[in-house]
């Protein structure tokens, strides 16, 4: 159990798929908390994933687990419904019913006798009662289908007591809607609507539901959706059922402080960076999306943070020196493995991120005005969406430096099959990411040439090196940003093939460190 507040909170157990012993199919199951079993009607939620592949099962399980969580969250929300929600749902029924009665009366040209018949039908509900003590039960039976319709409409799971109270409230609303609609239609009186409170979208009360909507709308990469989903579930467990729209900034601050002290999923104290860029980022961005979409009024995560201790403030990433780049490129020249042979050269002279290069295909190598370039775009080959890139500015065309051409890279690319990745390999992980494995292997290979430490980030330091060389060559800052895929100031910094000749003029100002070594 996750305890609220303090530093003694412990991790939540996350649901994982399991293999059925007879069929071999993977299933997902989740226990229903005791206090929710009457509402849910089950002790356990479970569903087949219809696959025997463990990797596929992990991916399919995400959506099923999210659905289970939403079902349990609806039950938790229902336990918190009170007079405000009761009156709001009564108002929903009143407004809909009044509007429907008016439409029927106008289309059917109702006269006084028809209105009297409508009122008599409402009163006849109680006539079915043989004794005043049975009135409530009769009204509840009448209201049951109307309660079911509202529950389905708003995706809620009312408690039995709330259902009974709502049935009685809807009976009263039926009479009010009939009287007001008749006055407006028959007596030509402008009757204002009765002052019922608005019913809040239940999504505003469930952080897990909001996160699921956010992850789908964004859309988040599957690995991020899975990890952040776990963090959001952990936060909800810590809140002990507190609705998303009632969470305050102090709540968020106390939570991240508890996580920092060891109350997170791992049960170990975490660095400020891990808390701020993991737990807090998931909460803050979910709330920011919900505020933007109108589900919530405020973002309680705004202003919350964990400060880094002096010993946690490590060295900033630094650029390679020319001699270090030369050592790596010379070593790459001796390699036969394609990604070790060519990726360091492309990183050094394009400023690309390693994932951008590893996701590139043969079709992304093009020419314009006789100048070869690499088209950096999202995986799948379209520039209209930057789902697999860091941001929309990352979509760009970067000319290939003369040093890369002199190494024979175009010949290598031309020899690949049509549609192939520039660096083929069966590297996909369970989320479909094919770049992590070769990137990590490349990192380890570079570490053997340039030792780790001293602010070096093996693959990313190439990017810093190119930026430094651009400054050293006094290349226009806008051209620097275009080469590296950083944001530009205006539309003059477009990122298409038409800009390749101009960028090539700039790139040629950067000398190859191999030639000068």
Short mmCIF file of C-alpha atoms in Angstrom, two decimals:
data_model
loop_
_atom_site.label_atom_id
_atom_site.label_comp_id
_atom_site.label_asym_id
_atom_site.label_seq_id
_atom_site.Cartn_x
_atom_site.Cartn_y
_atom_site.Cartn_z
CA UNK A 1 0.00 0.00 0.00
CA UNK A 2 1.21 3.48 -0.81
CA UNK A 3 1.04 5.82 2.12
CA UNK A 4 0.21 9.46 1.67
CA UNK A 5 2.84 12.01 2.62
CA UNK A 6 6.08 11.61 4.46
CA UNK A 7 9.04 9.65 3.22
CA UNK A 8 7.92 6.13 4.07
CA UNK A 9 5.81 5.58 0.95
CA UNK A 10 6.54 2.33 -0.87
CA UNK A 11 6.23 1.43 -4.54
CA UNK A 12 3.02 0.25 -6.16
CA UNK A 13 2.93 -3.21 -7.71
CA UNK A 14 2.46 -2.87 -11.46
CA UNK A 15 0.30 -5.30 -13.46
CA UNK A 16 2.18 -7.51 -15.93
CA UNK A 17 0.89 -10.05 -18.46
CA UNK A 18 1.05 -13.71 -17.47
CA UNK A 19 1.06 -16.89 -19.56
CA UNK A 20 -1.95 -19.20 -19.27
CA UNK A 21 -0.63 -22.66 -18.29
CA UNK A 22 -2.96 -24.55 -20.69
CA UNK A 23 -3.35 -22.38 -23.79
CA UNK A 24 -0.01 -20.55 -23.71
CA UNK A 25 -1.86 -17.29 -24.40
CA UNK A 26 -0.91 -14.23 -22.39
CA UNK A 27 -3.49 -12.63 -20.11
CA UNK A 28 -3.68 -9.53 -17.96
CA UNK A 29 -5.41 -9.46 -14.62
CA UNK A 30 -5.80 -6.90 -11.90
CA UNK A 31 -7.27 -7.37 -8.44
CA UNK A 32 -10.22 -5.15 -7.56
CA UNK A 33 -9.74 -3.44 -4.18
CA UNK A 34 -12.18 -4.69 -1.56
CA UNK A 35 -13.94 -1.35 -1.19
CA UNK A 36 -14.71 -1.29 -4.93
CA UNK A 37 -15.92 -4.86 -5.47
CA UNK A 38 -19.61 -4.12 -4.93
CA UNK A 39 -19.45 -1.36 -7.54
CA UNK A 40 -17.36 -3.25 -10.08
CA UNK A 41 -19.18 -6.52 -9.45
CA UNK A 42 -15.98 -8.58 -9.57
CA UNK A 43 -13.05 -9.55 -7.38
CA UNK A 44 -10.67 -9.46 -10.34
CA UNK A 45 -10.49 -7.91 -13.80
CA UNK A 46 -8.87 -10.09 -16.44
CA UNK A 47 -8.66 -10.35 -20.22
CA UNK A 48 -6.85 -12.42 -22.81
CA UNK A 49 -4.32 -10.61 -25.00
CA UNK A 50 -4.76 -13.23 -27.74
CA UNK A 51 -1.03 -13.67 -28.30
CA UNK A 52 1.67 -16.13 -27.30
CA UNK A 53 4.48 -13.66 -28.02
CA UNK A 54 5.78 -12.14 -24.74
CA UNK A 55 7.06 -8.98 -26.46
CA UNK A 56 3.74 -8.38 -28.20
CA UNK A 57 1.91 -9.15 -24.96
CA UNK A 58 3.79 -6.38 -23.14
CA UNK A 59 2.75 -3.87 -25.78
CA UNK A 60 -0.89 -5.00 -25.90
CA UNK A 61 -1.10 -5.05 -22.12
CA UNK A 62 -0.60 -1.29 -21.87
CA UNK A 63 -4.00 -0.43 -23.35
CA UNK A 64 -5.79 -3.15 -21.35
CA UNK A 65 -4.17 -2.07 -18.07
CA UNK A 66 -5.11 1.55 -18.80
CA UNK A 67 -8.72 0.43 -19.40
CA UNK A 68 -8.76 -1.50 -16.12
CA UNK A 69 -7.40 1.55 -14.30
CA UNK A 70 -10.09 3.74 -15.82
CA UNK A 71 -12.77 1.29 -14.71
CA UNK A 72 -11.43 1.29 -11.15
CA UNK A 73 -11.05 5.06 -11.19
CA UNK A 74 -14.69 5.43 -12.23
CA UNK A 75 -15.65 3.34 -9.23
CA UNK A 76 -13.44 5.43 -6.94
CA UNK A 77 -14.97 8.64 -8.31
CA UNK A 78 -18.47 7.30 -7.72
CA UNK A 79 -17.67 6.79 -4.05
CA UNK A 80 -16.98 10.51 -3.77
CA UNK A 81 -20.20 11.67 -5.43
CA UNK A 82 -22.33 13.85 -3.17
CA UNK A 83 -25.15 16.44 -3.28
CA UNK A 84 -23.32 18.60 -5.84
CA UNK A 85 -23.04 15.76 -8.36
CA UNK A 86 -26.59 14.62 -7.62
CA UNK A 87 -28.02 18.06 -8.34
CA UNK A 88 -25.83 18.46 -11.43
CA UNK A 89 -27.05 15.18 -12.95
CA UNK A 90 -30.62 16.11 -12.11
CA UNK A 91 -30.00 19.31 -14.04
CA UNK A 92 -28.68 17.39 -17.06
CA UNK A 93 -31.84 15.31 -17.13
CA UNK A 94 -34.08 18.37 -16.62
CA UNK A 95 -32.55 20.31 -19.50
CA UNK A 96 -32.62 17.36 -21.90
CA UNK A 97 -36.16 16.38 -20.95
CA UNK A 98 -37.54 19.92 -21.20
CA UNK A 99 -35.95 20.36 -24.63
CA UNK A 100 -37.30 17.02 -25.86
CA UNK A 101 -40.84 17.73 -24.61
CA UNK A 102 -40.86 21.12 -26.32
CA UNK A 103 -39.69 19.59 -29.58
CA UNK A 104 -42.39 16.89 -29.43
CA UNK A 105 -45.08 19.45 -28.58
CA UNK A 106 -44.14 21.75 -31.46
CA UNK A 107 -43.91 18.96 -34.00
CA UNK A 108 -47.14 17.34 -32.82
CA UNK A 109 -48.97 20.61 -32.16
CA UNK A 110 -49.93 19.47 -28.67
CA UNK A 111 -53.08 20.93 -27.14
CA UNK A 112 -54.06 21.18 -23.48
CA UNK A 113 -55.33 17.60 -23.37
CA UNK A 114 -52.00 16.19 -24.50
CA UNK A 115 -50.13 18.20 -21.88
CA UNK A 116 -52.58 16.98 -19.24
CA UNK A 117 -51.91 13.44 -20.40
CA UNK A 118 -48.19 13.98 -20.01
CA UNK A 119 -48.64 15.24 -16.47
CA UNK A 120 -50.99 12.36 -15.66
CA UNK A 121 -48.40 9.85 -16.86
CA UNK A 122 -45.88 11.37 -14.46
CA UNK A 123 -48.30 11.16 -11.54
CA UNK A 124 -49.31 7.62 -12.49
CA UNK A 125 -45.87 6.37 -11.51
CA UNK A 126 -46.82 6.72 -7.86
CA UNK A 127 -50.23 5.18 -8.49
CA UNK A 128 -48.45 1.85 -8.88
CA UNK A 129 -47.57 2.06 -5.20
CA UNK A 130 -50.02 0.26 -2.91
CA UNK A 131 -48.78 2.06 0.19
CA UNK A 132 -46.77 5.27 0.83
CA UNK A 133 -43.95 3.11 2.12
CA UNK A 134 -43.57 1.69 -1.37
CA UNK A 135 -43.39 5.08 -3.13
CA UNK A 136 -39.60 5.25 -3.04
CA UNK A 137 -39.18 1.76 -4.50
CA UNK A 138 -41.63 2.50 -7.32
CA UNK A 139 -39.84 5.75 -8.19
CA UNK A 140 -36.47 3.97 -8.18
CA UNK A 141 -37.76 1.35 -10.59
CA UNK A 142 -39.03 4.14 -12.87
CA UNK A 143 -35.72 5.99 -12.67
CA UNK A 144 -33.39 3.01 -13.17
CA UNK A 145 -33.21 3.17 -17.01
CA UNK A 146 -32.71 6.94 -16.87
CA UNK A 147 -29.88 6.54 -14.34
CA UNK A 148 -28.31 3.88 -16.60
CA UNK A 149 -28.46 6.28 -19.56
CA UNK A 150 -26.70 9.04 -17.60
CA UNK A 151 -24.09 6.61 -16.28
CA UNK A 152 -23.30 5.45 -19.81
CA UNK A 153 -23.26 9.01 -21.14
CA UNK A 154 -20.76 10.23 -18.55
CA UNK A 155 -18.90 6.95 -18.13
CA UNK A 156 -19.57 6.76 -14.39
CA UNK A 157 -20.34 3.89 -11.99
CA UNK A 158 -22.79 5.16 -9.31
CA UNK A 159 -22.95 3.46 -5.94
CA UNK A 160 -26.28 1.75 -5.11
CA UNK A 161 -27.17 4.53 -2.64
CA UNK A 162 -26.36 7.23 -5.18
CA UNK A 163 -28.43 5.41 -7.83
CA UNK A 164 -31.45 5.40 -5.53
CA UNK A 165 -31.09 9.08 -4.68
CA UNK A 166 -30.59 9.98 -8.34
CA UNK A 167 -33.70 8.04 -9.41
CA UNK A 168 -35.79 10.06 -6.97
CA UNK A 169 -34.15 13.30 -8.11
CA UNK A 170 -34.87 12.49 -11.75
CA UNK A 171 -38.53 11.89 -10.93
CA UNK A 172 -38.70 15.40 -9.49
CA UNK A 173 -36.84 16.75 -12.54
CA UNK A 174 -39.37 15.04 -14.83
CA UNK A 175 -42.20 16.97 -13.19
CA UNK A 176 -40.29 20.26 -13.34
CA UNK A 177 -39.37 19.78 -17.01
CA UNK A 178 -42.98 18.98 -17.91
CA UNK A 179 -44.37 22.04 -16.08
CA UNK A 180 -41.81 24.43 -17.59
CA UNK A 181 -42.14 23.06 -21.12
CA UNK A 182 -45.94 23.30 -20.93
CA UNK A 183 -45.78 26.90 -19.70
CA UNK A 184 -43.50 27.86 -22.57
CA UNK A 185 -45.47 26.02 -25.27
CA UNK A 186 -49.09 26.41 -24.16
CA UNK A 187 -49.01 29.68 -22.22
CA UNK A 188 -46.32 31.38 -24.36
CA UNK A 189 -44.35 32.28 -21.26
CA UNK A 190 -40.57 32.56 -21.35
CA UNK A 191 -39.61 30.33 -18.44
CA UNK A 192 -35.91 30.52 -17.51
CA UNK A 193 -34.08 27.25 -16.90
CA UNK A 194 -33.82 26.22 -13.29
CA UNK A 195 -30.42 26.90 -11.65
CA UNK A 196 -28.71 23.54 -11.55
CA UNK A 197 -24.91 23.31 -11.16
CA UNK A 198 -22.87 22.07 -14.13
CA UNK A 199 -21.75 18.46 -14.07
CA UNK A 200 -17.98 18.26 -14.38
CA UNK A 201 -16.49 15.86 -16.89
CA UNK A 202 -15.44 12.78 -14.88
CA UNK A 203 -12.11 12.85 -16.73
CA UNK A 204 -11.27 15.93 -14.66
CA UNK A 205 -11.38 13.74 -11.56
CA UNK A 206 -9.13 10.93 -12.77
CA UNK A 207 -5.48 11.64 -13.44
CA UNK A 208 -5.00 8.21 -15.08
CA UNK A 209 -7.82 8.93 -17.51
CA UNK A 210 -6.37 12.35 -18.31
CA UNK A 211 -2.96 10.79 -18.89
CA UNK A 212 -4.39 8.15 -21.21
CA UNK A 213 -6.09 10.89 -23.23
CA UNK A 214 -2.91 12.98 -23.27
CA UNK A 215 -0.69 10.06 -24.32
CA UNK A 216 -3.05 9.24 -27.18
CA UNK A 217 -3.48 12.84 -28.34
CA UNK A 218 0.23 13.71 -28.24
CA UNK A 219 1.00 10.87 -29.15
CA UNK A 220 3.73 9.76 -26.76
CA UNK A 221 6.24 7.09 -27.78
CA UNK A 222 5.14 3.73 -26.38
CA UNK A 223 8.14 3.51 -24.06
CA UNK A 224 7.40 6.95 -22.59
CA UNK A 225 3.69 6.16 -22.32
CA UNK A 226 4.48 2.96 -20.42
CA UNK A 227 6.98 4.54 -18.03
CA UNK A 228 5.00 7.72 -17.38
CA UNK A 229 1.82 5.68 -16.99
CA UNK A 230 3.46 3.83 -14.10
CA UNK A 231 4.53 7.14 -12.52
CA UNK A 232 1.02 8.59 -12.82
CA UNK A 233 -0.45 5.44 -11.24
CA UNK A 234 2.06 5.74 -8.40
CA UNK A 235 1.09 9.38 -7.83
CA UNK A 236 -2.62 8.47 -7.81
CA UNK A 237 -1.93 5.74 -5.24
CA UNK A 238 -0.11 8.27 -3.07
CA UNK A 239 -3.10 10.65 -3.36
CA UNK A 240 -5.36 7.89 -2.00
CA UNK A 241 -8.26 8.65 -4.32
CA UNK A 242 -8.07 12.44 -4.30
CA UNK A 243 -9.56 13.67 -7.62
CA UNK A 244 -7.28 15.31 -10.15
CA UNK A 245 -9.19 18.60 -9.99
CA UNK A 246 -8.63 18.87 -6.24
CA UNK A 247 -4.88 18.28 -6.21
CA UNK A 248 -2.94 21.32 -4.99
CA UNK A 249 0.60 22.56 -5.53
CA UNK A 250 1.54 21.58 -1.95
CA UNK A 251 0.25 18.05 -2.70
CA UNK A 252 2.59 17.76 -5.69
CA UNK A 253 5.53 19.21 -3.77
CA UNK A 254 5.06 16.81 -0.85
CA UNK A 255 4.85 13.92 -3.31
CA UNK A 256 8.06 14.71 -5.18
CA UNK A 257 9.84 15.30 -1.89
CA UNK A 258 8.68 11.84 -0.76
CA UNK A 259 9.86 10.29 -4.03
CA UNK A 260 13.21 12.01 -3.65
CA UNK A 261 13.59 10.47 -0.21
CA UNK A 262 12.86 6.92 -1.38
CA UNK A 263 9.09 6.79 -1.83
CA UNK A 264 9.19 6.14 -5.58
CA UNK A 265 8.79 2.95 -7.57
CA UNK A 266 12.32 1.75 -6.83
CA UNK A 267 12.10 2.38 -3.10
CA UNK A 268 15.51 4.10 -3.22
CA UNK A 269 16.42 7.79 -2.84
CA UNK A 270 16.61 9.50 -6.23
CA UNK A 271 18.54 12.43 -7.65
CA UNK A 272 16.82 15.73 -8.33
CA UNK A 273 17.26 15.12 -12.06
CA UNK A 274 15.48 11.75 -11.91
CA UNK A 275 12.58 13.23 -9.95
CA UNK A 276 12.21 16.42 -11.98
CA UNK A 277 12.61 14.83 -15.41
CA UNK A 278 10.64 11.69 -14.58
CA UNK A 279 7.93 11.84 -11.93
CA UNK A 280 7.39 15.60 -12.00
CA UNK A 281 7.56 15.88 -15.80
CA UNK A 282 4.84 13.23 -16.19
CA UNK A 283 2.56 15.04 -13.74
CA UNK A 284 3.27 18.55 -15.03
CA UNK A 285 2.77 17.75 -18.70
CA UNK A 286 -0.41 15.78 -18.09
CA UNK A 287 -1.90 18.68 -16.17
CA UNK A 288 -0.68 21.23 -18.74
CA UNK A 289 -2.43 19.29 -21.50
CA UNK A 290 -5.62 18.99 -19.42
CA UNK A 291 -5.64 22.74 -18.74
CA UNK A 292 -5.09 23.54 -22.41
CA UNK A 293 -7.96 21.23 -23.42
CA UNK A 294 -10.29 22.73 -20.82
CA UNK A 295 -10.61 19.68 -18.55
CA UNK A 296 -8.98 21.46 -15.60
CA UNK A 297 -8.57 25.06 -14.52
CA UNK A 298 -5.09 24.95 -12.99
CA UNK A 299 -1.82 23.04 -13.15
CA UNK A 300 -0.82 22.20 -9.55
CA UNK A 301 2.58 20.93 -10.73
CA UNK A 302 3.60 24.40 -11.88
CA UNK A 303 6.20 25.72 -9.48
CA UNK A 304 6.90 22.35 -7.85
CA UNK A 305 10.47 21.09 -8.12
CA UNK A 306 13.29 19.32 -6.32
CA UNK A 307 16.56 21.22 -5.96
CA UNK A 308 19.81 19.42 -6.74
CA UNK A 309 22.31 19.03 -3.95
CA UNK A 310 25.85 20.31 -4.64
CA UNK A 311 27.19 16.78 -5.02
CA UNK A 312 24.53 16.02 -7.67
CA UNK A 313 25.58 18.82 -9.97
CA UNK A 314 27.76 16.94 -12.39
CA UNK A 315 29.79 18.25 -15.28
CA UNK A 316 28.00 19.62 -18.30
CA UNK A 317 28.43 17.84 -21.60
CA UNK A 318 31.35 19.17 -23.56
CA UNK A 319 32.29 19.06 -27.20
CA UNK A 320 35.02 16.79 -28.50
CA UNK A 321 38.33 18.39 -29.28
CA UNK A 322 39.57 18.12 -32.87
CA UNK A 323 42.16 15.54 -31.91
CA UNK A 324 39.53 13.37 -30.23
CA UNK A 325 37.27 13.51 -33.29
CA UNK A 326 40.23 12.62 -35.50
CA UNK A 327 41.03 9.56 -33.34
CA UNK A 328 37.44 8.31 -33.52
CA UNK A 329 37.10 8.87 -37.26
CA UNK A 330 40.42 7.18 -38.01
CA UNK A 331 39.35 4.19 -35.92
CA UNK A 332 35.99 4.12 -37.71
CA UNK A 333 37.81 3.98 -41.05
CA UNK A 334 39.20 0.58 -40.01
CA UNK A 335 35.80 -0.89 -39.11
CA UNK A 336 33.76 -3.25 -41.29
CA UNK A 337 30.53 -3.08 -39.28
CA UNK A 338 28.47 -0.46 -41.19
CA UNK A 339 27.18 1.55 -38.25
CA UNK A 340 30.64 1.74 -36.66
CA UNK A 341 32.19 2.63 -40.01
CA UNK A 342 29.80 5.42 -41.00
CA UNK A 343 27.75 6.73 -38.07
CA UNK A 344 30.69 8.57 -36.40
CA UNK A 345 31.46 10.35 -39.69
CA UNK A 346 27.83 11.35 -40.17
CA UNK A 347 27.49 12.53 -36.56
CA UNK A 348 30.63 14.61 -36.84
CA UNK A 349 29.69 16.41 -40.05
CA UNK A 350 25.89 16.67 -39.89
CA UNK A 351 25.30 17.56 -36.23
CA UNK A 352 22.58 14.91 -36.21
CA UNK A 353 21.46 13.00 -33.15
CA UNK A 354 22.46 9.34 -33.19
CA UNK A 355 18.81 8.20 -33.33
CA UNK A 356 18.21 10.42 -36.35
CA UNK A 357 21.04 8.75 -38.27
CA UNK A 358 20.15 5.21 -37.19
CA UNK A 359 16.52 5.69 -38.24
CA UNK A 360 17.48 7.04 -41.69
CA UNK A 361 16.88 4.97 -44.83
CA UNK A 362 18.52 4.75 -48.22
CA UNK A 363 15.69 6.90 -49.62
CA UNK A 364 16.74 9.71 -47.26
CA UNK A 365 19.96 10.27 -49.22
CA UNK A 366 19.18 12.74 -52.01
CA UNK A 367 20.76 15.28 -54.33
CA UNK A 368 19.89 18.81 -55.38
CA UNK A 369 21.95 20.93 -57.77
CA UNK A 370 24.57 18.19 -57.68
CA UNK A 371 24.92 18.37 -53.88
CA UNK A 372 24.30 15.22 -51.85
CA UNK A 373 22.34 15.55 -48.62
CA UNK A 374 20.66 13.47 -45.91
CA UNK A 375 16.99 14.09 -45.23
CA UNK A 376 16.44 13.83 -41.49
CA UNK A 377 12.79 13.12 -40.79
CA UNK A 378 10.58 10.91 -38.68
CA UNK A 379 10.86 7.15 -38.85
CA UNK A 380 8.54 6.01 -41.61
CA UNK A 381 9.66 8.59 -44.12
CA UNK A 382 7.34 11.59 -43.77
CA UNK A 383 8.17 15.13 -42.80
CA UNK A 384 4.64 16.10 -41.79
CA UNK A 385 4.97 14.57 -38.33
CA UNK A 386 7.99 14.64 -36.05
CA UNK A 387 6.72 11.89 -33.75
CA UNK A 388 10.09 10.07 -33.62
CA UNK A 389 12.21 13.23 -33.57
CA UNK A 390 12.87 15.56 -30.68
CA UNK A 391 10.78 18.40 -32.16
CA UNK A 392 9.40 19.75 -35.43
CA UNK A 393 12.59 21.74 -36.11
CA UNK A 394 14.48 18.47 -36.28
CA UNK A 395 13.05 17.73 -39.73
CA UNK A 396 15.74 19.07 -42.06
CA UNK A 397 18.01 18.45 -45.05
CA UNK A 398 21.73 18.53 -44.23
CA UNK A 399 24.38 18.48 -46.99
CA UNK A 400 27.01 15.77 -46.80
CA UNK A 401 30.40 17.24 -46.00
CA UNK A 402 33.16 16.68 -48.63
CA UNK A 403 35.06 14.62 -46.06
CA UNK A 404 32.13 12.16 -45.81
CA UNK A 405 31.91 11.94 -49.61
CA UNK A 406 35.66 11.39 -49.91
CA UNK A 407 35.33 8.37 -47.60
CA UNK A 408 32.99 6.75 -50.13
CA UNK A 409 29.73 6.97 -48.19
CA UNK A 410 27.57 7.44 -51.29
CA UNK A 411 28.91 4.21 -52.75
CA UNK A 412 27.99 2.39 -49.55
CA UNK A 413 24.45 3.87 -49.58
CA UNK A 414 23.88 3.06 -53.26
CA UNK A 415 24.72 -0.58 -52.60
CA UNK A 416 21.86 -1.00 -50.13
CA UNK A 417 18.51 -2.54 -51.18
CA UNK A 418 15.70 -0.12 -51.98
CA UNK A 419 13.72 0.84 -48.88
CA UNK A 420 16.44 -0.41 -46.53
CA UNK A 421 17.70 1.40 -43.48
CA UNK A 422 21.10 2.99 -43.95
CA UNK A 423 22.26 0.68 -41.19
CA UNK A 424 20.21 -2.54 -41.28
CA UNK A 425 19.84 -4.68 -38.20
CA UNK A 426 17.22 -6.50 -36.14
CA UNK A 427 17.51 -4.22 -33.14
CA UNK A 428 13.92 -3.33 -32.26
CA UNK A 429 13.02 -3.47 -28.60
CA UNK A 430 9.53 -4.16 -27.22
CA UNK A 431 8.51 -0.58 -28.02
CA UNK A 432 9.68 -0.77 -31.61
CA UNK A 433 12.75 1.40 -30.99
CA UNK A 434 15.59 0.18 -33.25
CA UNK A 435 18.20 2.75 -32.26
CA UNK A 436 19.05 2.01 -28.62
CA UNK A 437 21.01 -1.20 -29.14
CA UNK A 438 23.39 0.08 -31.86
CA UNK A 439 23.68 3.47 -30.12
CA UNK A 440 24.77 1.79 -26.89
CA UNK A 441 27.22 -0.45 -28.74
CA UNK A 442 28.64 2.58 -30.52
CA UNK A 443 28.96 4.39 -27.20
CA UNK A 444 30.97 1.51 -25.72
CA UNK A 445 33.16 1.33 -28.84
CA UNK A 446 33.91 5.08 -28.64
CA UNK A 447 34.74 4.76 -24.94
CA UNK A 448 37.60 2.46 -25.89
CA UNK A 449 39.04 5.27 -28.02
CA UNK A 450 38.18 8.32 -25.94
CA UNK A 451 37.85 7.39 -22.24
CA UNK A 452 34.59 8.14 -20.45
CA UNK A 453 34.25 11.05 -18.08
CA UNK A 454 35.24 14.69 -18.22
CA UNK A 455 31.80 15.66 -19.58
CA UNK A 456 32.02 13.44 -22.67
CA UNK A 457 28.76 12.02 -24.04
CA UNK A 458 30.17 9.66 -26.69
CA UNK A 459 27.50 10.07 -29.37
CA UNK A 460 26.17 13.50 -28.47
CA UNK A 461 29.52 15.23 -28.09
CA UNK A 462 29.87 15.13 -31.90
CA UNK A 463 26.90 17.49 -32.03
CA UNK A 464 28.56 19.90 -29.62
CA UNK A 465 31.76 19.65 -31.65
CA UNK A 466 30.01 20.72 -34.86
CA UNK A 467 28.39 23.67 -33.09
CA UNK A 468 31.83 24.74 -31.81
CA UNK A 469 33.33 24.40 -35.29
CA UNK A 470 30.48 26.47 -36.75
CA UNK A 471 31.27 29.26 -34.30
CA UNK A 472 34.99 28.92 -34.99
CA UNK A 473 34.31 29.29 -38.74
CA UNK A 474 32.00 32.26 -38.05
CA UNK A 475 29.06 30.55 -39.76
CA UNK A 476 25.77 32.46 -39.64
CA UNK A 477 23.83 31.46 -36.46
CA UNK A 478 20.68 30.70 -38.48
CA UNK A 479 22.66 28.28 -40.63
CA UNK A 480 24.07 26.69 -37.50
CA UNK A 481 20.54 26.10 -36.22
CA UNK A 482 19.44 24.65 -39.55
CA UNK A 483 22.33 22.20 -39.61
CA UNK A 484 21.66 20.93 -36.09
CA UNK A 485 17.85 21.12 -36.09
CA UNK A 486 17.50 23.77 -33.42
CA UNK A 487 14.57 26.20 -33.49
CA UNK A 488 14.76 29.11 -35.93
CA UNK A 489 13.62 32.68 -35.49
CA UNK A 490 11.43 33.07 -38.58
CA UNK A 491 10.26 31.44 -41.81
CA UNK A 492 13.54 32.39 -43.55
CA UNK A 493 15.12 29.36 -41.89
CA UNK A 494 13.09 26.76 -43.78
CA UNK A 495 14.43 23.22 -43.63
CA UNK A 496 14.04 21.86 -47.15
CA UNK A 497 16.28 20.74 -50.05
CA UNK A 498 16.21 24.30 -51.47
CA UNK A 499 18.48 25.42 -48.63
CA UNK A 500 21.07 22.70 -49.17
CA UNK A 501 23.34 24.79 -51.50
CA UNK A 502 23.50 27.63 -48.97
CA UNK A 503 24.17 25.24 -46.11
CA UNK A 504 26.86 23.48 -48.16
CA UNK A 505 28.72 26.77 -48.57
CA UNK A 506 28.70 27.11 -44.79
CA UNK A 507 29.60 23.48 -44.08
CA UNK A 508 32.64 23.59 -46.38
CA UNK A 509 34.18 26.17 -44.04
CA UNK A 510 34.63 23.42 -41.44
CA UNK A 511 37.89 21.49 -42.02
CA UNK A 512 38.11 17.74 -41.49
CA UNK A 513 40.10 16.96 -38.32
CA UNK A 514 41.39 13.84 -40.04
CA UNK A 515 43.02 15.89 -42.80
CA UNK A 516 44.74 18.10 -40.24
CA UNK A 517 45.72 15.36 -37.78
#
